[in-house]
Amino acid sequence: MTQKNNLIQKGGMVLAVGISLVALVCCLRDSHISKIGVLDNQRVFKEATVFQIIAAEETKYLNALTARQTEDEKMLTRELAELEKKIKDSKKGQDAFEQEISVFQQKVSAYAQKYQAQKQLIAKASMVARQQADPFIREVLADLGQSGYDVIVSKAQTEYFSEKADLTNRFLKQLNEKDIQISFPNPAQFLVAQTVQNQISQQVAQNTTEQQIDTSKENHSEKEVKQKQIEVKKSGVK
């Protein structure tokens, strides 16, 4: 029964793909689209000179980060060995060192978070660098469009295409011929910006809390005044 259901599901998927392709052909026919090109984005990112330069810069920062991480791991390994020896030589037992063990575990966790955050900063710097190539990519795509291509789609989004529709080599040639100057930002600058943003957010949150407290005090004072007025009226005092 399970095998039959799997066959039915696979058949449904094939049918859905077939319907999508038919719909695409009909759409292209109705809109009088005459020429479609396909672009292999993965090849572009691997073979385009501009992206190779960016990848080299990213690798440089990652290698430096790995070197620092390796040194810190050696330092933590030494500290762990010292702590284990201290516990072993002591007659108090491991329970007496719970606080020191906890501090060491927190230290290891903090180092792991630090390096993970720095990797994210490097990835962000790489993304910013790649964005600098976007205008040149759009220029090449526009040139291809002017040469007779009505639609250019990604290879990853295409079920089938003939080799004649593949524009990757042509795209790479035109992109590599352009004089693209890329500035790979120092990842540390994003850490500074993030720190400033966090400080601003904390200040805004603090101000909001203080305003809420002030508002609460004002509301409480108004309630007290109204309560006293009610008590005065009830006692008949003018």
PDB file of C-alpha atoms in Angstrom:
ATOM      1  CA  MET A   1       0.000   0.000   0.000  1.00  0.00           C
ATOM      2  CA  THR A   2       2.843   2.358   0.893  1.00  0.00           C
ATOM      3  CA  GLN A   3       4.645   1.622  -2.368  1.00  0.00           C
ATOM      4  CA  LYS A   4       1.441   2.310  -4.278  1.00  0.00           C
ATOM      5  CA  ASN A   5       0.999   5.637  -2.502  1.00  0.00           C
ATOM      6  CA  ASN A   6       4.605   6.567  -3.320  1.00  0.00           C
ATOM      7  CA  LEU A   7       4.008   5.794  -6.989  1.00  0.00           C
ATOM      8  CA  ILE A   8       0.842   7.895  -6.932  1.00  0.00           C
ATOM      9  CA  GLN A   9       2.727  10.807  -5.311  1.00  0.00           C
ATOM     10  CA  LYS A  10       5.558  10.545  -7.853  1.00  0.00           C
ATOM     11  CA  GLY A  11       3.050  10.375 -10.683  1.00  0.00           C
ATOM     12  CA  GLY A  12       1.339  13.468  -9.315  1.00  0.00           C
ATOM     13  CA  MET A  13       4.660  15.322  -9.165  1.00  0.00           C
ATOM     14  CA  VAL A  14       5.491  14.375 -12.769  1.00  0.00           C
ATOM     15  CA  LEU A  15       2.033  15.447 -13.884  1.00  0.00           C
ATOM     16  CA  ALA A  16       2.369  18.760 -12.014  1.00  0.00           C
ATOM     17  CA  VAL A  17       5.725  19.435 -13.708  1.00  0.00           C
ATOM     18  CA  GLY A  18       4.214  18.529 -17.075  1.00  0.00           C
ATOM     19  CA  ILE A  19       1.299  20.892 -16.520  1.00  0.00           C
ATOM     20  CA  SER A  20       3.695  23.672 -15.486  1.00  0.00           C
ATOM     21  CA  LEU A  21       5.755  23.201 -18.661  1.00  0.00           C
ATOM     22  CA  VAL A  22       2.640  23.214 -20.841  1.00  0.00           C
ATOM     23  CA  ALA A  23       1.418  26.345 -19.091  1.00  0.00           C
ATOM     24  CA  LEU A  24       4.825  27.976 -19.637  1.00  0.00           C
ATOM     25  CA  VAL A  25       4.816  27.124 -23.345  1.00  0.00           C
ATOM     26  CA  CYS A  26       1.282  28.454 -23.727  1.00  0.00           C
ATOM     27  CA  CYS A  27       2.205  31.610 -21.847  1.00  0.00           C
ATOM     28  CA  LEU A  28       5.261  32.164 -24.007  1.00  0.00           C
ATOM     29  CA  ARG A  29       3.243  31.546 -27.180  1.00  0.00           C
ATOM     30  CA  ASP A  30       0.462  33.888 -26.151  1.00  0.00           C
ATOM     31  CA  SER A  31       2.856  36.666 -25.156  1.00  0.00           C
ATOM     32  CA  HIS A  32       4.861  36.238 -28.408  1.00  0.00           C
ATOM     33  CA  ILE A  33       8.133  35.643 -26.568  1.00  0.00           C
ATOM     34  CA  SER A  34      10.601  34.561 -29.201  1.00  0.00           C
ATOM     35  CA  LYS A  35      13.864  33.842 -27.436  1.00  0.00           C
ATOM     36  CA  ILE A  36      14.782  32.529 -23.986  1.00  0.00           C
ATOM     37  CA  GLY A  37      18.251  32.353 -22.458  1.00  0.00           C
ATOM     38  CA  VAL A  38      19.479  30.316 -19.505  1.00  0.00           C
ATOM     39  CA  LEU A  39      22.173  31.386 -17.046  1.00  0.00           C
ATOM     40  CA  ASP A  40      24.109  29.046 -14.751  1.00  0.00           C
ATOM     41  CA  ASN A  41      24.454  31.196 -11.613  1.00  0.00           C
ATOM     42  CA  GLN A  42      26.696  28.693  -9.850  1.00  0.00           C
ATOM     43  CA  ARG A  43      29.235  28.854 -12.679  1.00  0.00           C
ATOM     44  CA  VAL A  44      29.073  32.644 -12.643  1.00  0.00           C
ATOM     45  CA  PHE A  45      29.893  32.784  -8.929  1.00  0.00           C
ATOM     46  CA  LYS A  46      32.758  30.306  -9.372  1.00  0.00           C
ATOM     47  CA  GLU A  47      34.289  31.547 -12.625  1.00  0.00           C
ATOM     48  CA  ALA A  48      33.638  35.295 -12.833  1.00  0.00           C
ATOM     49  CA  THR A  49      36.829  37.212 -12.005  1.00  0.00           C
ATOM     50  CA  VAL A  50      35.057  39.655  -9.693  1.00  0.00           C
ATOM     51  CA  PHE A  51      33.606  36.859  -7.570  1.00  0.00           C
ATOM     52  CA  GLN A  52      36.926  35.026  -7.483  1.00  0.00           C
ATOM     53  CA  ILE A  53      38.532  38.169  -6.042  1.00  0.00           C
ATOM     54  CA  ILE A  54      35.776  38.442  -3.422  1.00  0.00           C
ATOM     55  CA  ALA A  55      36.132  34.757  -2.532  1.00  0.00           C
ATOM     56  CA  ALA A  56      39.889  35.204  -2.099  1.00  0.00           C
ATOM     57  CA  GLU A  57      39.353  38.133   0.285  1.00  0.00           C
ATOM     58  CA  GLU A  58      36.740  36.203   2.246  1.00  0.00           C
ATOM     59  CA  THR A  59      39.102  33.221   2.504  1.00  0.00           C
ATOM     60  CA  LYS A  60      41.865  35.505   3.788  1.00  0.00           C
ATOM     61  CA  TYR A  61      39.691  36.735   6.662  1.00  0.00           C
ATOM     62  CA  LEU A  62      38.416  33.220   7.406  1.00  0.00           C
ATOM     63  CA  ASN A  63      41.973  31.830   7.528  1.00  0.00           C
ATOM     64  CA  ALA A  64      43.039  34.563   9.947  1.00  0.00           C
ATOM     65  CA  LEU A  65      39.975  33.865  12.080  1.00  0.00           C
ATOM     66  CA  THR A  66      40.724  30.127  12.067  1.00  0.00           C
ATOM     67  CA  ALA A  67      44.303  30.795  13.192  1.00  0.00           C
ATOM     68  CA  ARG A  68      43.089  32.889  16.149  1.00  0.00           C
ATOM     69  CA  GLN A  69      40.472  30.291  16.987  1.00  0.00           C
ATOM     70  CA  THR A  70      43.093  27.530  16.970  1.00  0.00           C
ATOM     71  CA  GLU A  71      45.275  29.460  19.428  1.00  0.00           C
ATOM     72  CA  ASP A  72      42.324  30.070  21.743  1.00  0.00           C
ATOM     73  CA  GLU A  73      41.373  26.387  21.591  1.00  0.00           C
ATOM     74  CA  LYS A  74      44.919  25.463  22.649  1.00  0.00           C
ATOM     75  CA  MET A  75      44.658  27.917  25.546  1.00  0.00           C
ATOM     76  CA  LEU A  76      41.306  26.453  26.622  1.00  0.00           C
ATOM     77  CA  THR A  77      42.711  22.931  26.378  1.00  0.00           C
ATOM     78  CA  ARG A  78      45.569  23.902  28.713  1.00  0.00           C
ATOM     79  CA  GLU A  79      43.142  25.493  31.178  1.00  0.00           C
ATOM     80  CA  LEU A  80      40.965  22.390  31.117  1.00  0.00           C
ATOM     81  CA  ALA A  81      43.967  20.160  31.793  1.00  0.00           C
ATOM     82  CA  GLU A  82      44.984  22.364  34.728  1.00  0.00           C
ATOM     83  CA  LEU A  83      41.466  22.270  36.156  1.00  0.00           C
ATOM     84  CA  GLU A  84      41.259  18.488  35.812  1.00  0.00           C
ATOM     85  CA  LYS A  85      44.628  18.082  37.543  1.00  0.00           C
ATOM     86  CA  LYS A  86      43.516  20.431  40.318  1.00  0.00           C
ATOM     87  CA  ILE A  87      40.362  18.368  40.869  1.00  0.00           C
ATOM     88  CA  LYS A  88      42.292  15.096  40.747  1.00  0.00           C
ATOM     89  CA  ASP A  89      44.916  16.252  43.263  1.00  0.00           C
ATOM     90  CA  SER A  90      42.312  17.621  45.624  1.00  0.00           C
ATOM     91  CA  LYS A  91      40.749  15.510  48.331  1.00  0.00           C
ATOM     92  CA  LYS A  92      37.513  17.535  48.256  1.00  0.00           C
ATOM     93  CA  GLY A  93      36.023  15.845  45.214  1.00  0.00           C
ATOM     94  CA  GLN A  94      34.581  17.327  42.017  1.00  0.00           C
ATOM     95  CA  ASP A  95      31.533  18.815  43.751  1.00  0.00           C
ATOM     96  CA  ALA A  96      33.778  21.313  45.499  1.00  0.00           C
ATOM     97  CA  PHE A  97      34.807  22.735  42.136  1.00  0.00           C
ATOM     98  CA  GLU A  98      31.325  23.234  40.669  1.00  0.00           C
ATOM     99  CA  GLN A  99      31.769  27.004  40.457  1.00  0.00           C
ATOM    100  CA  GLU A 100      35.130  26.772  38.680  1.00  0.00           C
ATOM    101  CA  ILE A 101      33.751  24.178  36.264  1.00  0.00           C
ATOM    102  CA  SER A 102      30.755  26.383  35.551  1.00  0.00           C
ATOM    103  CA  VAL A 103      32.982  29.406  34.915  1.00  0.00           C
ATOM    104  CA  PHE A 104      35.128  27.396  32.512  1.00  0.00           C
ATOM    105  CA  GLN A 105      32.065  26.103  30.634  1.00  0.00           C
ATOM    106  CA  GLN A 106      30.749  29.646  30.293  1.00  0.00           C
ATOM    107  CA  LYS A 107      34.138  30.741  28.966  1.00  0.00           C
ATOM    108  CA  VAL A 108      34.106  27.988  26.309  1.00  0.00           C
ATOM    109  CA  SER A 109      30.564  28.946  25.298  1.00  0.00           C
ATOM    110  CA  ALA A 110      31.514  32.633  25.077  1.00  0.00           C
ATOM    111  CA  TYR A 111      34.467  31.853  22.779  1.00  0.00           C
ATOM    112  CA  ALA A 112      32.246  29.701  20.533  1.00  0.00           C
ATOM    113  CA  GLN A 113      29.658  32.495  20.265  1.00  0.00           C
ATOM    114  CA  LYS A 114      32.376  35.058  19.555  1.00  0.00           C
ATOM    115  CA  TYR A 115      33.822  33.128  16.641  1.00  0.00           C
ATOM    116  CA  GLN A 116      30.402  32.297  15.248  1.00  0.00           C
ATOM    117  CA  ALA A 117      29.527  36.002  15.331  1.00  0.00           C
ATOM    118  CA  GLN A 118      32.803  36.896  13.586  1.00  0.00           C
ATOM    119  CA  LYS A 119      32.106  34.360  10.829  1.00  0.00           C
ATOM    120  CA  GLN A 120      28.745  36.012  10.297  1.00  0.00           C
ATOM    121  CA  LEU A 121      30.451  39.413  10.025  1.00  0.00           C
ATOM    122  CA  ILE A 122      32.801  38.048   7.354  1.00  0.00           C
ATOM    123  CA  ALA A 123      29.832  36.631   5.446  1.00  0.00           C
ATOM    124  CA  LYS A 124      28.120  40.033   5.667  1.00  0.00           C
ATOM    125  CA  ALA A 125      31.243  41.770   4.333  1.00  0.00           C
ATOM    126  CA  SER A 126      31.335  39.303   1.442  1.00  0.00           C
ATOM    127  CA  MET A 127      27.687  40.013   0.651  1.00  0.00           C
ATOM    128  CA  VAL A 128      28.314  43.776   0.640  1.00  0.00           C
ATOM    129  CA  ALA A 129      31.250  43.249  -1.736  1.00  0.00           C
ATOM    130  CA  ARG A 130      29.129  41.111  -4.093  1.00  0.00           C
ATOM    131  CA  GLN A 131      26.448  43.785  -4.161  1.00  0.00           C
ATOM    132  CA  GLN A 132      28.998  46.165  -5.699  1.00  0.00           C
ATOM    133  CA  ALA A 133      28.982  43.942  -8.800  1.00  0.00           C
ATOM    134  CA  ASP A 134      25.203  44.147  -9.232  1.00  0.00           C
ATOM    135  CA  PRO A 135      25.188  47.201 -11.563  1.00  0.00           C
ATOM    136  CA  PHE A 136      27.662  45.486 -13.917  1.00  0.00           C
ATOM    137  CA  ILE A 137      25.606  42.294 -13.886  1.00  0.00           C
ATOM    138  CA  ARG A 138      22.515  44.279 -14.831  1.00  0.00           C
ATOM    139  CA  GLU A 139      24.454  45.933 -17.667  1.00  0.00           C
ATOM    140  CA  VAL A 140      25.439  42.553 -19.127  1.00  0.00           C
ATOM    141  CA  LEU A 141      21.890  41.247 -18.800  1.00  0.00           C
ATOM    142  CA  ALA A 142      20.592  44.369 -20.532  1.00  0.00           C
ATOM    143  CA  ASP A 143      23.113  43.882 -23.367  1.00  0.00           C
ATOM    144  CA  LEU A 144      21.960  40.281 -23.778  1.00  0.00           C
ATOM    145  CA  GLY A 145      18.371  41.450 -23.802  1.00  0.00           C
ATOM    146  CA  GLN A 146      19.119  43.947 -26.562  1.00  0.00           C
ATOM    147  CA  SER A 147      20.696  41.168 -28.628  1.00  0.00           C
ATOM    148  CA  GLY A 148      17.332  39.469 -28.965  1.00  0.00           C
ATOM    149  CA  TYR A 149      16.655  37.623 -25.705  1.00  0.00           C
ATOM    150  CA  ASP A 150      13.220  38.352 -24.259  1.00  0.00           C
ATOM    151  CA  VAL A 151      13.665  36.311 -21.071  1.00  0.00           C
ATOM    152  CA  ILE A 152      16.768  35.098 -19.200  1.00  0.00           C
ATOM    153  CA  VAL A 153      16.145  32.546 -16.460  1.00  0.00           C
ATOM    154  CA  SER A 154      18.322  30.769 -13.921  1.00  0.00           C
ATOM    155  CA  LYS A 155      19.420  27.238 -14.729  1.00  0.00           C
ATOM    156  CA  ALA A 156      18.316  26.158 -11.253  1.00  0.00           C
ATOM    157  CA  GLN A 157      14.735  27.158 -12.103  1.00  0.00           C
ATOM    158  CA  THR A 158      14.671  25.359 -15.462  1.00  0.00           C
ATOM    159  CA  GLU A 159      13.618  21.735 -15.925  1.00  0.00           C
ATOM    160  CA  TYR A 160      15.053  21.458 -19.431  1.00  0.00           C
ATOM    161  CA  PHE A 161      16.871  23.635 -21.955  1.00  0.00           C
ATOM    162  CA  SER A 162      19.000  23.069 -25.010  1.00  0.00           C
ATOM    163  CA  GLU A 163      22.682  23.997 -25.092  1.00  0.00           C
ATOM    164  CA  LYS A 164      21.861  26.734 -27.603  1.00  0.00           C
ATOM    165  CA  ALA A 165      19.902  28.534 -24.847  1.00  0.00           C
ATOM    166  CA  ASP A 166      22.848  28.529 -22.409  1.00  0.00           C
ATOM    167  CA  LEU A 167      24.226  32.074 -22.142  1.00  0.00           C
ATOM    168  CA  THR A 168      26.681  31.386 -19.328  1.00  0.00           C
ATOM    169  CA  ASN A 169      29.884  31.502 -21.402  1.00  0.00           C
ATOM    170  CA  ARG A 170      28.784  34.649 -23.182  1.00  0.00           C
ATOM    171  CA  PHE A 171      27.734  36.267 -19.905  1.00  0.00           C
ATOM    172  CA  LEU A 172      31.059  35.409 -18.222  1.00  0.00           C
ATOM    173  CA  LYS A 173      33.058  36.781 -21.144  1.00  0.00           C
ATOM    174  CA  GLN A 174      31.226  40.124 -21.105  1.00  0.00           C
ATOM    175  CA  LEU A 175      31.327  40.429 -17.308  1.00  0.00           C
ATOM    176  CA  ASN A 176      35.048  39.628 -17.112  1.00  0.00           C
ATOM    177  CA  GLU A 177      35.797  42.268 -19.743  1.00  0.00           C
ATOM    178  CA  LYS A 178      34.383  45.015 -17.520  1.00  0.00           C
ATOM    179  CA  ASP A 179      36.641  47.036 -15.237  1.00  0.00           C
ATOM    180  CA  ILE A 180      35.000  46.253 -11.898  1.00  0.00           C
ATOM    181  CA  GLN A 181      36.654  47.724  -8.821  1.00  0.00           C
ATOM    182  CA  ILE A 182      35.543  45.932  -5.685  1.00  0.00           C
ATOM    183  CA  SER A 183      36.225  47.110  -2.143  1.00  0.00           C
ATOM    184  CA  PHE A 184      35.954  44.284   0.393  1.00  0.00           C
ATOM    185  CA  PRO A 185      34.946  45.969   3.680  1.00  0.00           C
ATOM    186  CA  ASN A 186      36.670  45.154   6.935  1.00  0.00           C
ATOM    187  CA  PRO A 187      34.233  42.884   8.832  1.00  0.00           C
ATOM    188  CA  ALA A 188      35.159  44.660  12.088  1.00  0.00           C
ATOM    189  CA  GLN A 189      33.328  47.791  10.953  1.00  0.00           C
ATOM    190  CA  PHE A 190      30.030  45.900  11.065  1.00  0.00           C
ATOM    191  CA  LEU A 191      30.767  44.921  14.666  1.00  0.00           C
ATOM    192  CA  VAL A 192      31.193  48.609  15.566  1.00  0.00           C
ATOM    193  CA  ALA A 193      27.973  49.504  13.751  1.00  0.00           C
ATOM    194  CA  GLN A 194      26.156  46.652  15.469  1.00  0.00           C
ATOM    195  CA  THR A 195      27.435  47.754  18.874  1.00  0.00           C
ATOM    196  CA  VAL A 196      26.229  51.309  18.267  1.00  0.00           C
ATOM    197  CA  GLN A 197      22.856  50.021  17.088  1.00  0.00           C
ATOM    198  CA  ASN A 198      22.544  47.856  20.194  1.00  0.00           C
ATOM    199  CA  GLN A 199      23.348  50.841  22.410  1.00  0.00           C
ATOM    200  CA  ILE A 200      20.703  52.917  20.636  1.00  0.00           C
ATOM    201  CA  SER A 201      18.157  50.114  20.995  1.00  0.00           C
ATOM    202  CA  GLN A 202      18.954  49.763  24.695  1.00  0.00           C
ATOM    203  CA  GLN A 203      18.592  53.520  25.208  1.00  0.00           C
ATOM    204  CA  VAL A 204      15.255  53.562  23.368  1.00  0.00           C
ATOM    205  CA  ALA A 205      14.032  50.630  25.466  1.00  0.00           C
ATOM    206  CA  GLN A 206      15.164  52.377  28.662  1.00  0.00           C
ATOM    207  CA  ASN A 207      13.430  55.624  27.664  1.00  0.00           C
ATOM    208  CA  THR A 208      10.254  53.722  26.830  1.00  0.00           C
ATOM    209  CA  THR A 209      10.321  51.982  30.215  1.00  0.00           C
ATOM    210  CA  GLU A 210      10.838  55.289  32.025  1.00  0.00           C
ATOM    211  CA  GLN A 211       7.944  56.852  30.109  1.00  0.00           C
ATOM    212  CA  GLN A 212       5.730  53.911  31.013  1.00  0.00           C
ATOM    213  CA  ILE A 213       6.692  54.284  34.679  1.00  0.00           C
ATOM    214  CA  ASP A 214       5.971  58.046  34.586  1.00  0.00           C
ATOM    215  CA  THR A 215       2.628  57.437  32.903  1.00  0.00           C
ATOM    216  CA  SER A 216       1.765  54.805  35.486  1.00  0.00           C
ATOM    217  CA  LYS A 217       2.621  57.241  38.304  1.00  0.00           C
ATOM    218  CA  GLU A 218       0.480  59.968  36.717  1.00  0.00           C
ATOM    219  CA  ASN A 219      -2.461  57.610  36.344  1.00  0.00           C
ATOM    220  CA  HIS A 220      -2.056  56.501  39.943  1.00  0.00           C
ATOM    221  CA  SER A 221      -1.978  60.139  41.140  1.00  0.00           C
ATOM    222  CA  GLU A 222      -5.135  60.952  39.152  1.00  0.00           C
ATOM    223  CA  LYS A 223      -6.904  57.987  40.734  1.00  0.00           C
ATOM    224  CA  GLU A 224      -5.870  59.168  44.206  1.00  0.00           C
ATOM    225  CA  VAL A 225      -7.190  62.684  43.520  1.00  0.00           C
ATOM    226  CA  LYS A 226     -10.509  61.356  42.231  1.00  0.00           C
ATOM    227  CA  GLN A 227     -10.803  59.022  45.207  1.00  0.00           C
ATOM    228  CA  LYS A 228     -10.250  61.931  47.627  1.00  0.00           C
ATOM    229  CA  GLN A 229     -12.856  64.040  45.801  1.00  0.00           C
ATOM    230  CA  ILE A 230     -15.360  61.211  46.153  1.00  0.00           C
ATOM    231  CA  GLU A 231     -14.586  60.863  49.859  1.00  0.00           C
ATOM    232  CA  VAL A 232     -15.016  64.642  50.379  1.00  0.00           C
ATOM    233  CA  LYS A 233     -18.413  64.617  48.666  1.00  0.00           C
ATOM    234  CA  LYS A 234     -19.536  61.645  50.737  1.00  0.00           C
ATOM    235  CA  SER A 235     -18.529  63.345  54.011  1.00  0.00           C
ATOM    236  CA  GLY A 236     -20.340  66.536  52.997  1.00  0.00           C
ATOM    237  CA  VAL A 237     -17.224  68.664  53.341  1.00  0.00           C
ATOM    238  CA  LYS A 238     -17.071  71.542  50.800  1.00  0.00           C
TER     239      LYS A 238
END
